[in-house]
GROMACS .gro file of C-alpha atoms in nm:
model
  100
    1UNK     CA    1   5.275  -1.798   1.167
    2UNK     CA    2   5.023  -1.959   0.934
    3UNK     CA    3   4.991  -1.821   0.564
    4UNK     CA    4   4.672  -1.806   0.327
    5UNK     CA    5   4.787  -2.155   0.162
    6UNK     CA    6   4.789  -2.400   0.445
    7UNK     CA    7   4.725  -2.509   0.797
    8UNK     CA    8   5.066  -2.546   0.841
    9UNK     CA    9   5.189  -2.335   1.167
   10UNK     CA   10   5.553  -2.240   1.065
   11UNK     CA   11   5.775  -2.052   1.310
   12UNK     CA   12   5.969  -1.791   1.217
   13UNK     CA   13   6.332  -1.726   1.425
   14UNK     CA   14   6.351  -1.355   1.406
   15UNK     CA   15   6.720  -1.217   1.386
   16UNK     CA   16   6.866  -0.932   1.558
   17UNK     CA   17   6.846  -0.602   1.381
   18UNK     CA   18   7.151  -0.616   1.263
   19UNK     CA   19   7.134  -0.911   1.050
   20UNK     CA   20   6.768  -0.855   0.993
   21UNK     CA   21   6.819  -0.833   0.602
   22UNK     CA   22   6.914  -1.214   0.607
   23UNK     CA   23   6.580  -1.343   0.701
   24UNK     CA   24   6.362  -1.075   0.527
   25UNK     CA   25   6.317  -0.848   0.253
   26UNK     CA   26   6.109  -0.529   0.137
   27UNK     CA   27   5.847  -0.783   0.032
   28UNK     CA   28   5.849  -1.064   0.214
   29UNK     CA   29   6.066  -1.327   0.378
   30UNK     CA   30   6.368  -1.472   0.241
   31UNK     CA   31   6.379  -1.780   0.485
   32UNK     CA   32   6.357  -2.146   0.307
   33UNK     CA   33   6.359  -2.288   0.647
   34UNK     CA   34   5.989  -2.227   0.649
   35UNK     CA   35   5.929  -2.390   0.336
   36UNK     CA   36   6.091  -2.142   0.071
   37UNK     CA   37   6.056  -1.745   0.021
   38UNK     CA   38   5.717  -1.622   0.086
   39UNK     CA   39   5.510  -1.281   0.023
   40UNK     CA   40   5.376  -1.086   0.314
   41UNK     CA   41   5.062  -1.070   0.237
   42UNK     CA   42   5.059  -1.448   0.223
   43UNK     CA   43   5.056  -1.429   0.572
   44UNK     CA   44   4.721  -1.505   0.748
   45UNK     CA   45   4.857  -1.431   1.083
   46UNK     CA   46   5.143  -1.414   1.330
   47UNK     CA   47   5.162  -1.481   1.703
   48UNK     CA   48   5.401  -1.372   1.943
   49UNK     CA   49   5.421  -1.538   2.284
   50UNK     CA   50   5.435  -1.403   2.567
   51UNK     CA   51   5.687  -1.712   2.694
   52UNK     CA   52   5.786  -2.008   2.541
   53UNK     CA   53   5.996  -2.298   2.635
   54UNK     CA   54   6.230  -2.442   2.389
   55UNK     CA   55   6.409  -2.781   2.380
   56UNK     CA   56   6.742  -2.733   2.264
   57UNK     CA   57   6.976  -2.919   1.963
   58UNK     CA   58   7.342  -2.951   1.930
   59UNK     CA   59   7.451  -3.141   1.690
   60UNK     CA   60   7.154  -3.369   1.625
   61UNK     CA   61   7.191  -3.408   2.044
   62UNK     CA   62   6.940  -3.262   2.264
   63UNK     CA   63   7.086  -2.979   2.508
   64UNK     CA   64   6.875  -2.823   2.775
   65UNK     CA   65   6.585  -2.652   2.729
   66UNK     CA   66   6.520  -2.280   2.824
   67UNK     CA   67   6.250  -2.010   2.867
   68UNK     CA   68   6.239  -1.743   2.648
   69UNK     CA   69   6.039  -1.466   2.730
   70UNK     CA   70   5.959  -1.120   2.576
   71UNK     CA   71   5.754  -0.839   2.594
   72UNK     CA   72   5.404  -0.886   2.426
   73UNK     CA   73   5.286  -0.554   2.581
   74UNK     CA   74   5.573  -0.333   2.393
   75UNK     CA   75   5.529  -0.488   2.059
   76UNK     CA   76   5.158  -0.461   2.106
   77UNK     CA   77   5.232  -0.012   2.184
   78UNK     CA   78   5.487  -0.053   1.857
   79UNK     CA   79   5.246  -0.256   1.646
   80UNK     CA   80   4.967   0.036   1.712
   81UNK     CA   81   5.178   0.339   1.683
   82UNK     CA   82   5.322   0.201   1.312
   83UNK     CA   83   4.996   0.077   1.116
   84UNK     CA   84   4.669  -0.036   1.099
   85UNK     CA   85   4.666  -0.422   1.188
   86UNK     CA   86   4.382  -0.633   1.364
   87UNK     CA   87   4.582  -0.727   1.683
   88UNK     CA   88   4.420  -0.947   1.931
   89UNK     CA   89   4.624  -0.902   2.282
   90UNK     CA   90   4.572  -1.221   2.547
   91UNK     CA   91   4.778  -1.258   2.911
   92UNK     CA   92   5.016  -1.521   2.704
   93UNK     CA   93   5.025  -1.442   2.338
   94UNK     CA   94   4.980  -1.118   2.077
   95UNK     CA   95   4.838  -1.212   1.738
   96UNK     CA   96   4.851  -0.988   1.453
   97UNK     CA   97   4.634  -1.068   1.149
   98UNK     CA   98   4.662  -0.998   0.789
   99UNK     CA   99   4.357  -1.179   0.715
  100UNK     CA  100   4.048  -1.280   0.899
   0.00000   0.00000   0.00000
């Protein structure tokens, strides 16, 4: 993710529905991990993916890494069928742009 302020990338762990309310809110995001609460429409643009490999942490001692995958097609169907967003849709990654 990269918002309107900086050309900081900032990545954004998103929770499982259930707990969904935790990381965001009706307006925005509640996470200070990524540098406090922040607006929505702060948000320049977002990019999911298609796989990325992760190094793990346990502890403050590395673990093994591992491949996490997901489906950059479905969200693309989802992202159409809910709203009007400039989406730009690549073999490896889906970004979504507030502004451009």
């Amino acid at each position: 993710m990269k918002t309107i302020w900086d050309d900081r990338l900032r990545e954004i762990p998103l929770p499982t529905f259930e707990n969904f309310d935790q990381t965001f809110h009706d307006s925005g995001i509640k996470d200070v991990l990524i540098g406090g609460p922040l607006s929505f429409k702060e948000i320049e643009w977002l990019e999911f993916p298609a796989e990325q490999t992760r190094s793990g942490q346990i502890r403050h001692e590395e673990s093994e890494s591992f491949k996490h995958t997901q489906d950059i097609l479905s969200i693309n169907e989802w992202l159409i069928q809910s709203g009007q967003l400039e989406i730009e849709l690549t073999p490896t990654k889906l970004i979504v742009y507030g502004y451009k």
